[in-house]
Tab-separated table of C-alpha atoms in Angstrom:
chain	number	residue	atom	x	y	z
A	209	MET	CA	26.946	18.260	-19.413
A	210	SER	CA	24.223	18.857	-16.838
A	211	SER	CA	24.991	19.540	-13.201
A	212	ILE	CA	22.924	17.390	-10.847
A	213	THR	CA	22.689	17.928	-7.096
A	214	LEU	CA	20.809	15.421	-4.970
A	215	THR	CA	19.784	16.189	-1.403
A	216	ALA	CA	20.121	13.342	1.103
A	217	PHE	CA	20.372	12.951	4.857
A	218	ARG	CA	23.715	13.389	6.590
A	219	TRP	CA	22.741	10.654	9.038
A	220	VAL	CA	19.796	8.363	9.745
A	221	PRO	CA	19.374	5.663	12.416
A	222	PRO	CA	20.768	2.220	11.479
A	223	MET	CA	17.279	0.732	11.151
A	224	VAL	CA	16.487	2.917	8.132
A	225	GLN	CA	19.943	3.097	6.588
A	226	GLY	CA	19.769	1.648	3.087
A	227	ILE	CA	16.062	2.328	2.608
A	228	VAL	CA	15.844	6.130	2.453
A	229	ARG	CA	14.409	7.224	-0.883
A	230	ASP	CA	17.596	8.896	-2.177
A	231	VAL	CA	18.866	5.344	-2.909
A	232	ARG	CA	16.384	5.158	-5.785
A	233	VAL	CA	17.602	8.321	-7.390
A	234	ARG	CA	21.282	7.495	-6.890
A	235	TRP	CA	20.630	4.129	-8.527
A	236	ALA	CA	18.875	5.697	-11.537
A	237	VAL	CA	21.668	8.243	-11.975
A	238	GLU	CA	24.252	5.452	-11.827
A	239	GLU	CA	22.350	3.341	-14.379
A	240	ALA	CA	22.193	6.377	-16.645
A	241	GLY	CA	25.922	6.970	-16.295
A	242	LEU	CA	25.441	10.553	-15.110
A	243	ALA	CA	27.608	12.403	-12.631
A	244	TYR	CA	26.020	13.995	-9.566
A	245	GLN	CA	26.935	15.670	-6.359
A	246	THR	CA	25.136	15.402	-3.037
A	247	ARG	CA	24.021	18.008	-0.574
A	248	LEU	CA	23.744	16.360	2.834
A	249	ILE	CA	21.274	17.881	5.266
A	250	GLY	CA	20.343	17.415	8.913
A	251	PRO	CA	17.124	18.096	10.844
A	252	ALA	CA	17.657	21.874	10.994
A	253	GLU	CA	18.138	22.295	7.236
A	254	GLN	CA	15.263	19.876	6.593
A	255	LYS	CA	12.869	22.133	8.523
A	256	SER	CA	14.180	25.386	7.029
A	257	GLU	CA	12.016	27.667	4.893
A	258	GLU	CA	14.647	27.427	2.173
A	259	TYR	CA	14.351	23.634	1.982
A	260	GLN	CA	10.539	23.745	2.100
A	261	ARG	CA	10.655	25.885	-1.025
A	262	LEU	CA	12.524	23.071	-2.798
A	263	GLN	CA	10.610	20.209	-1.185
A	264	PRO	CA	7.203	21.296	0.180
A	265	PHE	CA	6.867	18.219	2.415
A	266	GLY	CA	10.344	18.481	3.923
A	267	GLN	CA	11.274	15.041	2.648
A	268	VAL	CA	14.370	13.612	1.014
A	269	PRO	CA	15.406	13.495	-1.817
A	270	ALA	CA	15.231	16.808	-3.623
A	271	TYR	CA	16.916	17.075	-7.010
A	272	ASP	CA	18.378	20.074	-8.805
A	273	GLU	CA	19.482	19.805	-12.412
A	274	ASP	CA	20.747	23.102	-13.765
A	275	GLY	CA	18.036	24.926	-11.818
A	276	LEU	CA	15.197	22.491	-12.581
A	277	VAL	CA	14.085	21.474	-9.096
A	278	LEU	CA	12.261	18.182	-8.744
A	279	PHE	CA	11.055	16.173	-5.768
A	280	GLU	CA	9.208	12.862	-5.271
A	281	SER	CA	11.583	9.969	-5.867
A	282	GLY	CA	9.200	8.407	-8.394
A	283	ALA	CA	9.085	11.571	-10.503
A	284	ILE	CA	12.859	12.017	-10.342
A	285	VAL	CA	13.521	8.410	-11.354
A	286	MET	CA	11.082	8.800	-14.269
A	287	HIS	CA	12.786	12.034	-15.324
A	288	ILE	CA	16.199	10.344	-15.386
A	289	ALA	CA	14.905	7.088	-16.869
A	290	GLU	CA	13.376	8.678	-19.938
A	291	ARG	CA	16.722	9.813	-21.234
A	292	VAL	CA	18.254	6.320	-21.295
A	293	GLU	CA	16.906	3.327	-23.187
A	294	SER	CA	18.401	1.004	-20.553
A	295	LEU	CA	15.940	2.299	-17.928
A	296	MET	CA	12.926	3.120	-20.091
A	297	PRO	CA	12.118	1.728	-23.553
A	298	GLN	CA	11.386	4.331	-26.244
A	299	GLU	CA	8.785	2.060	-27.842
A	300	PRO	CA	5.401	3.445	-26.685
A	301	THR	CA	3.731	0.197	-25.550
A	302	ALA	CA	6.771	-0.978	-23.606
A	303	ARG	CA	7.149	2.498	-22.117
A	304	ALA	CA	3.512	2.642	-21.009
A	305	ARG	CA	3.804	-0.803	-19.405
A	306	ALA	CA	7.015	0.146	-17.580
A	307	ARG	CA	5.287	3.225	-16.204
A	308	VAL	CA	2.329	1.115	-15.039
A	309	TRP	CA	4.722	-0.885	-12.897
A	310	MET	CA	6.471	2.244	-11.595
A	311	PHE	CA	3.136	3.446	-10.239
A	312	ALA	CA	2.277	-0.057	-9.022
A	313	ALA	CA	5.515	-0.228	-7.019
A	314	LEU	CA	4.819	3.071	-5.256
A	315	ASN	CA	1.036	2.856	-4.946
A	316	SER	CA	0.007	-0.792	-4.775
A	317	ILE	CA	2.986	-2.313	-2.939
A	318	GLU	CA	4.948	0.370	-1.083
A	319	GLN	CA	2.122	1.662	1.083
A	320	HIS	CA	1.475	-1.830	2.466
A	321	VAL	CA	5.075	-2.759	3.259
A	322	GLN	CA	5.695	0.761	4.541
A	323	ARG	CA	2.743	0.582	6.927
A	324	LEU	CA	3.993	-2.707	8.392
A	325	THR	CA	7.580	-1.491	8.613
A	326	GLU	CA	6.596	1.775	10.319
A	327	LEU	CA	4.485	-0.130	12.792
A	328	ASP	CA	7.332	-2.510	13.663
A	329	LEU	CA	10.102	0.085	13.757
A	330	PHE	CA	8.358	3.006	15.414
A	331	SER	CA	5.277	1.754	17.272
A	332	ALA	CA	5.991	-1.818	18.346
A	333	CYS	CA	5.454	-1.016	22.036
A	334	GLU	CA	2.176	0.851	21.602
A	335	ASP	CA	-1.090	-0.794	22.631
A	336	TRP	CA	-2.767	-0.289	19.258
A	337	ALA	CA	0.114	-1.892	17.403
A	338	ALA	CA	-0.379	-5.391	18.823
A	339	LEU	CA	-4.092	-5.256	17.984
A	340	ARG	CA	-3.540	-3.856	14.507
A	341	ARG	CA	-0.476	-5.750	13.318
A	342	PRO	CA	-2.132	-8.991	12.126
A	343	ALA	CA	-4.324	-7.149	9.596
A	344	VAL	CA	-1.448	-4.946	8.395
A	345	LEU	CA	0.784	-8.002	7.973
A	346	GLU	CA	-1.949	-9.877	6.163
A	347	ALA	CA	-2.578	-6.988	3.749
A	348	ALA	CA	1.144	-6.740	2.948
A	349	GLN	CA	1.433	-10.495	2.410
A	350	ARG	CA	-1.618	-10.530	0.149
A	351	ARG	CA	-0.149	-7.830	-2.094
A	352	LEU	CA	3.245	-9.520	-2.191
A	353	ALA	CA	1.591	-12.823	-3.124
A	354	MET	CA	-0.079	-11.078	-6.073
A	355	LEU	CA	3.223	-9.532	-7.101
A	356	ALA	CA	4.937	-12.929	-6.834
A	357	HIS	CA	2.220	-14.379	-9.048
A	358	SER	CA	2.951	-11.682	-11.664
A	359	LEU	CA	6.686	-12.409	-11.544
A	360	GLU	CA	6.304	-16.197	-11.780
A	361	GLY	CA	8.630	-17.479	-14.516
A	362	LYS	CA	9.869	-13.967	-15.332
A	363	GLU	CA	13.162	-12.243	-14.692
A	364	PHE	CA	11.677	-8.760	-14.546
A	365	LEU	CA	8.240	-7.114	-14.402
A	366	GLU	CA	8.195	-6.768	-18.181
A	367	GLU	CA	10.567	-8.163	-20.828
A	368	ARG	CA	13.734	-6.648	-19.415
A	369	PHE	CA	15.048	-4.523	-16.525
A	370	THR	CA	13.553	-1.022	-16.454
A	371	ALA	CA	13.049	1.806	-13.979
A	372	ALA	CA	9.994	-0.117	-12.742
A	373	ASP	CA	12.229	-2.923	-11.476
A	374	LEU	CA	14.487	-0.318	-9.919
A	375	LEU	CA	11.583	1.171	-7.949
A	376	MET	CA	10.054	-2.207	-7.092
A	377	THR	CA	13.386	-3.449	-5.723
A	378	THR	CA	13.706	-0.433	-3.442
A	379	VAL	CA	10.160	-1.089	-2.234
A	380	LEU	CA	10.953	-4.746	-1.482
A	381	ARG	CA	13.972	-3.578	0.530
A	382	ILE	CA	11.786	-1.579	2.950
A	383	PRO	CA	10.704	-4.441	5.282
A	384	HIS	CA	14.335	-5.491	5.803
A	385	HIS	CA	13.773	-6.011	9.522
A	386	MET	CA	11.893	-9.271	8.868
A	387	ASP	CA	11.544	-12.143	6.397
A	388	LEU	CA	8.380	-10.782	4.726
A	389	VAL	CA	9.856	-10.795	1.209
A	390	ALA	CA	12.037	-13.871	1.759
A	391	ARG	CA	8.886	-15.919	2.356
A	392	PHE	CA	8.218	-15.501	-1.384
A	393	PRO	CA	11.172	-17.171	-3.146
A	394	VAL	CA	10.191	-15.580	-6.473
A	395	LEU	CA	10.356	-12.102	-4.930
A	396	GLU	CA	13.544	-12.756	-3.011
A	397	ALA	CA	15.309	-14.037	-6.146
A	398	TYR	CA	14.002	-11.014	-8.080
A	399	ARG	CA	15.208	-8.572	-5.435
A	400	LEU	CA	18.675	-10.168	-5.335
A	401	ARG	CA	18.851	-10.232	-9.159
A	402	CYS	CA	18.174	-6.494	-9.313
A	403	GLU	CA	20.392	-5.643	-6.360
A	404	ALA	CA	23.299	-7.463	-8.039
A	405	ARG	CA	23.512	-4.719	-10.672
A	406	PRO	CA	26.744	-2.728	-10.286
A	407	ALA	CA	24.808	0.560	-10.458
A	408	PHE	CA	22.782	-0.434	-7.396
A	409	GLN	CA	25.907	-1.470	-5.510
A	410	ARG	CA	27.533	1.907	-6.187
A	411	ALA	CA	24.340	3.766	-5.240
A	412	LEU	CA	23.983	1.894	-1.968
A	413	ALA	CA	27.644	2.388	-1.051
A	414	ASP	CA	27.394	6.138	-1.720
A	415	HIS	CA	24.158	6.354	0.283
A	416	MET	CA	25.744	4.534	3.244
A	417	ALA	CA	29.136	6.275	3.231
A	418	PRO	CA	28.124	9.422	5.202
A	419	PHE	CA	26.500	7.321	7.959
A	420	ALA	CA	29.889	5.956	9.013
A	421	THR	CA	30.324	9.214	10.905
A	422	LYS	CA	27.646	9.919	13.474
A	423	PRO	CA	26.872	13.642	13.672
A	424	GLY	CA	28.592	15.288	16.591
A	425	ALA	CA	30.967	12.312	16.877
B	75	MET	CA	-9.786	6.699	-33.645
B	76	SER	CA	-8.714	4.577	-30.696
B	77	SER	CA	-11.136	2.347	-28.833
B	78	ILE	CA	-10.897	2.771	-25.065
B	79	THR	CA	-12.523	0.459	-22.529
B	80	LEU	CA	-12.371	1.318	-18.847
B	81	THR	CA	-13.213	-1.201	-16.151
B	82	ALA	CA	-15.192	0.102	-13.171
B	83	PHE	CA	-17.379	-1.339	-10.448
B	84	ARG	CA	-21.036	-2.083	-11.141
B	85	TRP	CA	-21.866	-1.043	-7.595
B	86	VAL	CA	-20.067	0.188	-4.463
B	87	PRO	CA	-21.471	1.188	-1.058
B	88	PRO	CA	-22.660	4.818	-0.766
B	89	MET	CA	-19.750	5.750	1.511
B	90	VAL	CA	-17.225	5.195	-1.292
B	91	GLN	CA	-19.332	6.289	-4.245
B	92	GLY	CA	-17.610	9.214	-5.934
B	93	ILE	CA	-14.118	8.309	-4.720
B	94	VAL	CA	-13.304	5.065	-6.550
B	95	ARG	CA	-10.226	5.505	-8.721
B	96	ASP	CA	-12.013	5.165	-12.073
B	97	VAL	CA	-13.241	8.769	-11.536
B	98	ARG	CA	-9.686	9.951	-12.220
B	99	VAL	CA	-9.436	8.170	-15.507
B	100	ARG	CA	-12.943	9.175	-16.639
B	101	TRP	CA	-12.005	12.775	-15.841
B	102	ALA	CA	-8.772	12.620	-17.844
B	103	VAL	CA	-10.536	11.031	-20.804
B	104	GLU	CA	-13.207	13.765	-20.684
B	105	GLU	CA	-10.595	16.539	-20.510
B	106	ALA	CA	-8.868	14.971	-23.516
B	107	GLY	CA	-12.143	14.829	-25.442
B	108	LEU	CA	-11.812	11.098	-26.087
B	109	ALA	CA	-14.660	8.621	-26.318
B	110	TYR	CA	-14.651	5.536	-24.106
B	111	GLN	CA	-16.838	2.668	-23.081
B	112	THR	CA	-17.036	1.044	-19.670
B	113	ARG	CA	-16.977	-2.560	-18.616
B	114	LEU	CA	-18.709	-2.808	-15.245
B	115	ILE	CA	-17.643	-5.660	-12.996
B	116	GLY	CA	-18.792	-7.155	-9.703
B	117	PRO	CA	-16.957	-9.138	-7.005
B	118	ALA	CA	-16.963	-12.391	-8.987
B	119	GLU	CA	-15.372	-10.881	-12.122
B	120	GLN	CA	-12.957	-8.899	-9.934
B	121	LYS	CA	-11.588	-12.119	-8.432
B	122	SER	CA	-11.469	-14.018	-11.734
B	123	GLU	CA	-8.209	-15.285	-13.260
B	124	GLU	CA	-9.083	-13.386	-16.424
B	125	TYR	CA	-9.277	-10.051	-14.579
B	126	GLN	CA	-6.112	-10.765	-12.591
B	127	ARG	CA	-4.284	-11.099	-15.903
B	128	LEU	CA	-5.359	-7.534	-16.762
B	129	GLN	CA	-4.993	-6.115	-13.237
B	130	PRO	CA	-2.632	-8.201	-11.057
B	131	PHE	CA	-3.949	-6.666	-7.816
B	132	GLY	CA	-7.628	-7.113	-8.667
B	133	GLN	CA	-8.250	-3.385	-8.369
B	134	VAL	CA	-10.231	-0.901	-10.433
B	135	PRO	CA	-9.700	0.696	-12.921
B	136	ALA	CA	-8.139	-1.319	-15.714
B	137	TYR	CA	-7.797	0.334	-19.103
B	138	ASP	CA	-7.685	-1.192	-22.569
B	139	GLU	CA	-6.831	0.942	-25.570
B	140	ASP	CA	-6.743	-1.091	-28.771
B	141	GLY	CA	-5.176	-3.991	-26.875
B	142	LEU	CA	-2.727	-1.927	-24.805
B	143	VAL	CA	-3.704	-2.895	-21.254
B	144	LEU	CA	-2.810	-0.470	-18.482
B	145	PHE	CA	-3.599	-0.346	-14.796
B	146	GLU	CA	-2.757	2.019	-11.894
B	147	SER	CA	-4.885	5.154	-12.143
B	148	GLY	CA	-1.793	7.383	-11.977
B	149	ALA	CA	-0.161	5.653	-14.933
B	150	ILE	CA	-3.372	5.712	-16.966
B	151	VAL	CA	-3.931	9.419	-16.299
B	152	MET	CA	-0.325	10.135	-17.310
B	153	HIS	CA	-0.759	8.093	-20.484
B	154	ILE	CA	-3.859	10.073	-21.466
B	155	ALA	CA	-2.491	13.427	-20.295
B	156	GLU	CA	0.602	13.287	-22.468
B	157	ARG	CA	-1.408	13.432	-25.657
B	158	VAL	CA	-3.181	16.690	-24.790
B	159	GLU	CA	-1.498	20.000	-23.993
B	160	SER	CA	-4.450	20.945	-21.762
B	161	LEU	CA	-3.517	18.225	-19.275
B	162	MET	CA	0.257	18.115	-19.677
B	163	PRO	CA	2.518	20.860	-21.039
B	164	GLN	CA	4.885	19.787	-23.836
B	165	GLU	CA	7.572	22.152	-22.553
B	166	PRO	CA	10.064	19.919	-20.684
B	167	THR	CA	10.427	21.942	-17.459
B	168	ALA	CA	6.682	22.458	-17.040
B	169	ARG	CA	6.096	18.798	-17.860
B	170	ALA	CA	8.641	17.616	-15.282
B	171	ARG	CA	7.080	19.857	-12.624
B	172	ALA	CA	3.554	18.624	-13.424
B	173	ARG	CA	4.766	15.058	-13.038
B	174	VAL	CA	6.367	15.896	-9.693
B	175	TRP	CA	2.946	16.935	-8.413
B	176	MET	CA	1.259	13.871	-9.894
B	177	PHE	CA	3.577	11.703	-7.799
B	178	ALA	CA	3.166	14.003	-4.798
B	179	ALA	CA	-0.621	13.645	-4.944
B	180	LEU	CA	-0.442	9.852	-4.929
B	181	ASN	CA	2.570	9.342	-2.674
B	182	SER	CA	2.828	12.267	-0.274
B	183	ILE	CA	-0.859	13.116	0.254
B	184	GLU	CA	-3.083	10.195	-0.718
B	185	GLN	CA	-1.627	7.612	1.630
B	186	HIS	CA	-2.263	9.868	4.629
B	187	VAL	CA	-5.859	10.817	3.822
B	188	GLN	CA	-6.548	7.245	2.707
B	189	ARG	CA	-5.291	5.836	6.008
B	190	LEU	CA	-7.559	8.143	7.989
B	191	THR	CA	-10.551	7.503	5.741
B	192	GLU	CA	-10.114	3.714	5.868
B	193	LEU	CA	-9.853	3.871	9.627
B	194	ASP	CA	-13.060	5.906	9.952
B	195	LEU	CA	-15.093	4.034	7.344
B	196	PHE	CA	-14.034	0.459	8.001
B	197	SER	CA	-12.539	0.196	11.501
B	198	ALA	CA	-14.220	2.865	13.632
B	199	CYS	CA	-15.529	0.299	16.130
B	200	GLU	CA	-12.259	-1.571	16.592
B	201	ASP	CA	-10.268	-1.132	19.770
B	202	TRP	CA	-7.045	-0.182	18.012
B	203	ALA	CA	-8.763	2.547	15.988
B	204	ALA	CA	-9.569	4.812	18.948
B	205	LEU	CA	-5.992	4.545	20.175
B	206	ARG	CA	-4.471	5.079	16.761
B	207	ARG	CA	-6.726	7.737	15.259
B	208	PRO	CA	-5.185	10.883	16.806
B	209	ALA	CA	-1.771	10.192	15.244
B	210	VAL	CA	-3.266	9.288	11.858
B	211	LEU	CA	-5.375	12.450	11.892
B	212	GLU	CA	-2.394	14.554	12.894
B	213	ALA	CA	-0.230	13.129	10.107
B	214	ALA	CA	-2.930	13.837	7.519
B	215	GLN	CA	-3.436	17.376	8.807
B	216	ARG	CA	0.296	18.038	8.755
B	217	ARG	CA	0.580	17.022	5.106
B	218	LEU	CA	-2.501	19.021	4.125
B	219	ALA	CA	-1.086	22.083	5.892
B	220	MET	CA	2.081	21.755	3.809
B	221	LEU	CA	0.031	21.396	0.651
B	222	ALA	CA	-2.048	24.451	1.594
B	223	HIS	CA	1.182	26.383	2.104
B	224	SER	CA	2.286	25.436	-1.424
B	225	LEU	CA	-1.038	26.534	-2.896
B	226	GLU	CA	-1.151	29.858	-1.053
B	227	GLY	CA	-1.914	32.613	-3.565
B	228	LYS	CA	-2.034	30.155	-6.462
B	229	GLU	CA	-4.909	28.819	-8.529
B	230	PHE	CA	-3.222	25.535	-9.353
B	231	LEU	CA	-0.159	23.542	-8.295
B	232	GLU	CA	1.866	25.064	-11.127
B	233	GLU	CA	0.993	27.889	-13.553
B	234	ARG	CA	-2.199	26.346	-14.892
B	235	PHE	CA	-4.470	23.318	-14.530
B	236	THR	CA	-2.727	20.032	-15.389
B	237	ALA	CA	-3.151	16.325	-14.735
B	238	ALA	CA	-1.478	16.952	-11.374
B	239	ASP	CA	-4.426	19.099	-10.251
B	240	LEU	CA	-6.757	16.423	-11.551
B	241	LEU	CA	-5.094	13.763	-9.390
B	242	MET	CA	-4.713	16.054	-6.369
B	243	THR	CA	-8.407	16.940	-6.493
B	244	THR	CA	-9.415	13.281	-6.481
B	245	VAL	CA	-7.113	12.756	-3.490
B	246	LEU	CA	-8.695	15.671	-1.607
B	247	ARG	CA	-12.112	14.112	-2.261
B	248	ILE	CA	-11.217	10.919	-0.396
B	249	PRO	CA	-11.912	12.111	3.190
B	250	HIS	CA	-15.413	13.293	2.200
B	251	HIS	CA	-16.915	11.865	5.396
B	252	MET	CA	-15.439	14.728	7.459
B	253	ASP	CA	-14.296	18.343	7.257
B	254	LEU	CA	-10.567	17.512	7.036
B	255	VAL	CA	-10.005	19.434	3.790
B	256	ALA	CA	-12.583	22.147	4.546
B	257	ARG	CA	-10.502	23.161	7.567
B	258	PHE	CA	-7.986	24.526	5.054
B	259	PRO	CA	-9.827	27.233	3.080
B	260	VAL	CA	-7.069	27.320	0.446
B	261	LEU	CA	-7.493	23.610	-0.208
B	262	GLU	CA	-11.276	23.700	-0.150
B	263	ALA	CA	-11.361	26.552	-2.677
B	264	TYR	CA	-8.825	24.712	-4.840
B	265	ARG	CA	-10.842	21.490	-4.746
B	266	LEU	CA	-14.063	23.312	-5.690
B	267	ARG	CA	-12.276	25.242	-8.462
B	268	CYS	CA	-11.070	21.996	-10.036
B	269	GLU	CA	-14.345	20.151	-9.470
B	270	ALA	CA	-16.217	22.936	-11.269
B	271	ARG	CA	-14.649	21.865	-14.574
B	272	PRO	CA	-17.307	20.424	-16.913
B	273	ALA	CA	-15.111	17.406	-17.636
B	274	PHE	CA	-15.107	16.492	-13.942
B	275	GLN	CA	-18.852	16.914	-13.682
B	276	ARG	CA	-19.394	14.560	-16.620
B	277	ALA	CA	-16.912	12.042	-15.211
B	278	LEU	CA	-18.552	12.031	-11.796
B	279	ALA	CA	-22.053	11.691	-13.257
B	280	ASP	CA	-20.958	8.748	-15.405
B	281	HIS	CA	-19.224	7.124	-12.435
B	282	MET	CA	-22.331	7.505	-10.273
B	283	ALA	CA	-24.950	6.498	-12.851
B	284	PRO	CA	-24.658	2.694	-12.465
B	285	PHE	CA	-24.989	2.926	-8.657
B	286	ALA	CA	-28.590	4.096	-8.982
B	287	THR	CA	-29.464	0.435	-9.455
B	288	LYS	CA	-28.426	-1.816	-6.598
B	289	PRO	CA	-27.325	-5.232	-7.879
B	290	GLY	CA	-30.023	-7.833	-7.433
B	291	ALA	CA	-32.645	-5.085	-7.096
């Protein structure tokens, strides 16, 4: 029985609660039926030399499994997924296709929705933001339209739910401050279908639980 | 003997020659000692329904290996890397760590240098760009400083060259219009060390060769 410790934030502002990247890893661990414990950190621990040794970019999550230290949510999800058929098919073609969509979620979709979300959440009052937003919105919409086209008539990105759908769902959750995804009924139905999985519900609840107490409160 | 066909652009403007994502895949294929052929496309083929079925986001490269169609340069490089020890260790811990750095290259570094490069190459004259550039530059520098810290005293990201170094090198090549990477001697030496590999030199030459002829010329 392996011992898994996942590092997550003790508290984040309400506008990013539910979209921090530890949700992905919690979800994968839940789908895989593994037990894990969390190490909750705050800004001081995040900036510490000790944490930088685990996670060179000072980000969350970091993952420790019996001394094997991993970071990058995509890499951690892939590591967990490969041990369970339910997240990653053993059959080589299906596996290669699932991995294509894992990279697509993080590289062809996430950066666009992330850019728009960051702009809206953190820079809305800056002069450049008003000038820049239309192009950033348009780029995000264009990518989502292509994704919707790929999902037309399908339940999941490939034949059945895999770790790629897990990652893609967490990416579609990022612009939760607006109706960007909801404007594509195919994507909204897909997101809700994936979020309905009990493993996601447990992961989200466990991610949110610490935020009920504001630090210093 | 598998038959590999890689899709790349017939021509791109000089400012992006050498940094299109097919370089990564050509490099991996060369390191693996595999043979491949290229299918060069232009804007019309890129927008075609037929190409969208292969590559839902209309990007380059797409990869066909005996009918297995893959896209996303990261996924293709991983697919190739796993069949050769020289690009990806078989040993599970070393393999997991190499994959961590593959994701880090594409998710924690690339998006920052890409954002700065896009701004400089495509939006330098826009009003928002002057206002926005200092923060984008600062974010890219901050990430590169963290990467340099990780590479301090090391030849490669982990014990030896892997597909992670291959991807990271192609990421560090993106901001080639300025001295962003050169300002970090550790990173510049690392980039040159990886680029000196004969497989990279062949990949780059093959990527560049078609651009000698401008379409319609």
